[in-house]
Short mmCIF file of C-alpha atoms in Angstrom, two decimals:
data_model
loop_
_atom_site.label_atom_id
_atom_site.label_comp_id
_atom_site.label_asym_id
_atom_site.label_seq_id
_atom_site.Cartn_x
_atom_site.Cartn_y
_atom_site.Cartn_z
CA MET A 1 -24.86 -18.57 -8.52
CA ASP A 2 -21.46 -19.73 -7.30
CA LEU A 3 -19.15 -20.60 -10.19
CA ASP A 4 -16.66 -23.47 -9.93
CA VAL A 5 -13.55 -21.59 -11.00
CA ASP A 6 -11.22 -24.48 -10.18
CA ARG A 7 -13.07 -26.63 -12.70
CA MET A 8 -13.09 -23.78 -15.22
CA LEU A 9 -9.30 -23.55 -14.96
CA HIS A 10 -8.92 -27.30 -15.28
CA ASP A 11 -11.23 -27.52 -18.32
CA ASP A 12 -10.34 -24.45 -20.35
CA GLY A 13 -6.83 -23.62 -21.57
CA ALA A 14 -7.96 -20.15 -22.72
CA LEU A 15 -8.74 -19.15 -19.13
CA ARG A 16 -5.39 -20.50 -17.87
CA SER A 17 -3.62 -18.59 -20.61
CA ASN A 18 -5.45 -15.35 -19.70
CA VAL A 19 -4.44 -15.71 -16.05
CA GLU A 20 -0.79 -16.17 -17.04
CA ASN A 21 -0.55 -13.62 -19.87
CA MET A 22 -3.18 -10.97 -19.09
CA HIS A 23 -3.07 -10.80 -15.28
CA ILE A 24 0.15 -12.03 -13.73
CA THR A 25 2.93 -11.46 -16.31
CA PRO A 26 2.08 -7.74 -16.94
CA ASN A 27 1.82 -6.99 -13.21
CA LYS A 28 4.32 -9.18 -11.38
CA ASP A 29 7.32 -6.83 -11.69
CA LYS A 30 5.30 -3.88 -10.40
CA TRP A 31 3.84 -5.94 -7.56
CA ARG A 32 7.33 -7.17 -6.60
CA GLU A 33 8.75 -3.63 -6.57
CA GLU A 34 5.86 -2.33 -4.45
CA ALA A 35 6.29 -5.17 -1.97
CA LEU A 36 10.07 -4.70 -1.76
CA ALA A 37 9.61 -0.99 -1.15
CA GLU A 38 7.31 -1.75 1.82
CA PHE A 39 9.75 -4.36 3.03
CA ASN A 40 12.66 -1.90 3.01
CA LYS A 41 10.52 0.81 4.62
CA ALA A 42 9.77 -1.61 7.46
CA GLY A 43 13.46 -2.17 8.08
CA GLY A 44 14.09 -5.20 5.89
CA ASP A 45 14.31 -7.58 8.82
CA LYS A 46 10.75 -9.02 9.08
CA PRO A 47 8.12 -10.37 6.68
CA VAL A 48 5.88 -7.88 4.89
CA VAL A 49 2.63 -8.66 3.06
CA ILE A 50 0.74 -6.39 0.62
CA PRO A 51 -2.57 -6.98 -1.19
CA VAL A 52 -2.58 -6.87 -5.00
CA GLU A 53 -5.21 -7.08 -7.70
CA SER A 54 -5.15 -7.03 -11.48
CA GLY A 55 -7.59 -5.07 -13.58
CA SER A 56 -10.72 -6.82 -14.92
CA PHE A 57 -10.52 -8.39 -18.38
CA GLY A 58 -13.39 -9.45 -20.60
CA GLY A 59 -12.69 -13.08 -21.47
CA THR A 60 -14.58 -15.74 -23.39
CA PHE A 61 -14.46 -19.48 -22.84
CA THR A 62 -13.33 -21.74 -25.66
CA PRO A 63 -16.19 -22.14 -28.22
CA ASP A 64 -18.08 -25.45 -28.41
CA THR A 65 -17.40 -26.27 -24.75
CA ASP A 66 -19.83 -26.56 -21.85
CA TRP A 67 -18.42 -23.43 -20.21
CA TYR A 68 -18.87 -21.46 -23.42
CA ASN A 69 -22.46 -22.61 -23.74
CA ALA A 70 -23.25 -22.09 -20.05
CA VAL A 71 -21.40 -18.82 -19.33
CA GLY A 72 -19.74 -17.58 -22.54
CA SER A 73 -18.22 -14.14 -22.12
CA HIS A 74 -17.43 -12.93 -18.61
CA GLN A 75 -15.20 -10.67 -16.50
CA GLN A 76 -12.11 -12.04 -14.81
CA ASN A 77 -9.19 -10.86 -12.69
CA VAL A 78 -6.61 -12.02 -10.16
CA SER A 79 -6.36 -10.93 -6.52
CA GLY A 80 -3.94 -11.99 -3.86
CA LEU A 81 -1.01 -11.20 -1.56
CA VAL A 82 2.66 -10.58 -2.20
CA THR A 83 4.90 -11.67 0.69
CA VAL A 84 8.50 -10.55 1.20
CA LYS A 85 10.66 -12.41 3.73
CA PRO A 86 14.30 -11.92 4.73
CA GLY A 87 16.50 -14.34 2.85
CA GLU A 88 20.01 -15.63 2.85
CA ALA A 89 22.90 -13.20 2.19
CA GLY A 90 20.51 -10.27 2.62
CA LYS A 91 18.50 -11.21 -0.48
CA PRO A 92 14.75 -11.10 0.24
CA GLU A 93 12.41 -13.84 -0.92
CA VAL A 94 9.29 -12.66 -2.75
CA SER A 95 6.24 -14.77 -3.55
CA LEU A 96 2.70 -14.26 -4.77
CA GLU A 97 -0.35 -16.13 -3.53
CA TYR A 98 -3.40 -15.46 -5.68
CA GLN A 99 -6.91 -16.51 -6.61
CA VAL A 100 -8.64 -16.24 -9.99
CA ASN A 101 -12.03 -14.49 -9.89
CA VAL A 102 -14.75 -14.86 -12.55
CA TRP A 103 -18.11 -13.05 -12.63
CA ASP A 104 -20.91 -12.15 -14.98
CA ARG A 105 -24.58 -11.27 -15.19
CA TYR A 106 -26.66 -14.12 -16.66
CA ASN A 107 -28.96 -12.24 -18.99
CA TRP A 108 -30.12 -11.97 -22.56
CA ASN A 109 -29.57 -9.17 -25.08
CA LYS A 110 -31.71 -8.50 -28.13
CA GLY A 111 -29.79 -8.93 -31.35
CA LYS A 112 -27.57 -11.68 -30.01
CA SER A 113 -27.86 -15.42 -30.50
CA ALA A 114 -26.04 -18.68 -29.87
CA THR A 115 -25.45 -21.43 -32.43
CA PHE A 116 -25.20 -25.01 -31.21
CA PRO A 117 -24.20 -28.28 -32.88
CA GLY A 118 -26.62 -29.31 -35.61
CA GLY A 119 -27.16 -25.71 -36.69
CA ILE A 120 -29.58 -24.96 -33.85
CA VAL A 121 -29.79 -21.19 -33.28
CA ILE A 122 -31.29 -19.79 -30.09
CA GLU A 123 -32.05 -16.09 -30.11
CA ASP A 124 -31.38 -14.14 -26.95
CA ALA A 125 -34.66 -12.30 -27.45
CA ASP A 126 -36.55 -15.63 -27.21
CA MET A 127 -34.86 -16.49 -23.92
CA GLY A 128 -35.30 -12.94 -22.64
CA ARG A 129 -39.03 -13.22 -23.23
CA LEU A 130 -39.15 -15.79 -20.39
CA HIS A 131 -37.98 -13.01 -18.06
CA THR A 132 -40.36 -10.46 -19.57
CA VAL A 133 -43.41 -12.64 -18.94
CA GLY A 134 -42.31 -13.52 -15.42
CA ILE A 135 -41.29 -17.22 -15.63
CA ALA A 136 -37.51 -16.74 -15.51
CA GLN A 137 -35.09 -14.33 -13.92
CA GLU A 138 -31.66 -12.95 -14.70
CA PHE A 139 -29.06 -13.42 -11.98
CA ASP A 140 -25.45 -12.74 -10.97
CA MET A 141 -22.75 -15.38 -11.28
CA ARG A 142 -19.43 -15.22 -9.43
CA GLY A 143 -16.69 -17.43 -8.06
CA SER A 144 -13.06 -17.62 -6.96
CA SER A 145 -10.51 -20.37 -7.37
CA SER A 146 -8.36 -22.11 -4.83
CA THR A 147 -5.10 -20.36 -3.92
CA PHE A 148 -2.10 -20.69 -6.26
CA THR A 149 1.53 -19.67 -5.53
CA HIS A 150 4.02 -18.04 -7.89
CA ASP A 151 7.68 -17.38 -7.10
CA LEU A 152 8.57 -13.77 -7.87
CA ASN A 153 12.32 -14.14 -7.28
CA GLY A 154 13.32 -15.30 -10.76
CA SER A 155 12.34 -14.71 -14.39
CA ALA A 156 10.22 -17.86 -14.83
CA GLY A 157 6.76 -17.14 -16.11
CA PRO A 158 3.66 -18.18 -14.17
CA ALA A 159 2.17 -21.61 -14.85
CA VAL A 160 -1.41 -22.22 -13.81
CA GLU A 161 -1.68 -25.97 -13.41
CA PRO A 162 -4.80 -26.80 -11.38
CA SER A 163 -5.40 -30.36 -10.28
CA ASP A 164 -8.53 -32.18 -11.34
CA PRO A 165 -11.18 -31.00 -8.82
CA GLY A 166 -13.28 -34.12 -9.42
CA ARG A 167 -16.96 -34.33 -10.16
CA GLU A 168 -18.31 -33.70 -6.67
CA GLY A 169 -20.04 -30.41 -5.95
CA GLY A 170 -20.10 -27.79 -8.72
CA ARG A 171 -21.92 -24.59 -9.36
CA GLY A 172 -24.23 -23.37 -6.59
CA ASP A 173 -27.87 -22.61 -7.00
CA VAL A 174 -29.39 -19.17 -7.48
CA SER A 175 -31.42 -17.67 -4.64
CA ARG A 176 -34.80 -19.37 -4.10
CA ALA A 177 -36.34 -16.25 -2.67
CA THR A 178 -37.68 -14.95 -5.99
CA ARG A 179 -38.75 -18.24 -7.61
CA ARG A 180 -42.31 -18.95 -8.63
CA THR A 181 -44.14 -22.03 -7.44
CA GLY A 182 -45.46 -24.81 -9.66
CA GLU A 183 -44.13 -26.42 -12.84
CA TYR A 184 -42.47 -23.28 -14.21
CA ALA A 185 -40.48 -22.84 -11.03
CA ARG A 186 -39.13 -26.38 -11.37
CA GLN A 187 -38.16 -25.64 -14.95
CA VAL A 188 -36.34 -22.42 -14.05
CA ARG A 189 -34.38 -24.27 -11.33
CA GLY A 190 -33.24 -26.61 -14.08
CA CYS A 191 -32.20 -23.62 -16.22
CA ALA A 192 -29.95 -22.37 -13.45
CA ARG A 193 -27.87 -25.54 -13.54
CA ARG A 194 -27.61 -26.41 -17.22
CA PRO A 195 -25.99 -25.03 -20.37
CA LEU A 196 -28.18 -22.71 -22.41
CA LEU A 197 -29.24 -25.28 -25.04
CA ARG A 198 -30.56 -27.78 -22.47
CA ALA A 199 -32.21 -24.98 -20.49
CA ALA A 200 -34.00 -23.68 -23.58
CA ASP A 201 -35.13 -27.13 -24.62
CA ARG A 202 -36.44 -27.94 -21.14
CA VAL A 203 -38.51 -24.73 -20.84
CA LEU A 204 -39.78 -24.45 -24.43
CA ARG A 205 -40.99 -28.07 -24.43
CA HIS A 206 -43.25 -27.24 -21.47
CA ARG A 207 -44.63 -23.90 -22.62
#
């Protein structure tokens, strides 16, 4: 399933904060130094670009939001390019272009549960049983954001300020290759597009 990371960034301040504080701020000085070293090695008179990537971080979306109910905990990191160009008075200009990456395995683990408004508790084991008996399937989720730019010349911290991506499009569908036919297949397709509570309600009402 393709995740809409632009919408995640727009909707959830916790994810934006992680990008700024867990991925870019701890790494930007190191990335700048590495890029400048390559720039100087190349003679310091032409642009140099190096790839960079932060380590993965286990994040969780803000509780009681759609993203928390639909995805919950996940892995995230930042990947991109640092560019160094010759500048005025011999001072090079350094910038970072990056994307935010989010991924997870949509699955269920015995012993875990999710509590929804109204005190409704859905046990992971109950949802996992749908996979065990062959009417649902676990799947991979992944996505990358649009490209953002951060100036590495000064001391200003990064600010992730995505524009509203609108309501068109959204998360992609899981592969149809392994779906069953009939009513259960239609129910599982619905599960792939909806938060866990609505997915559970849709399937369990038709058992």
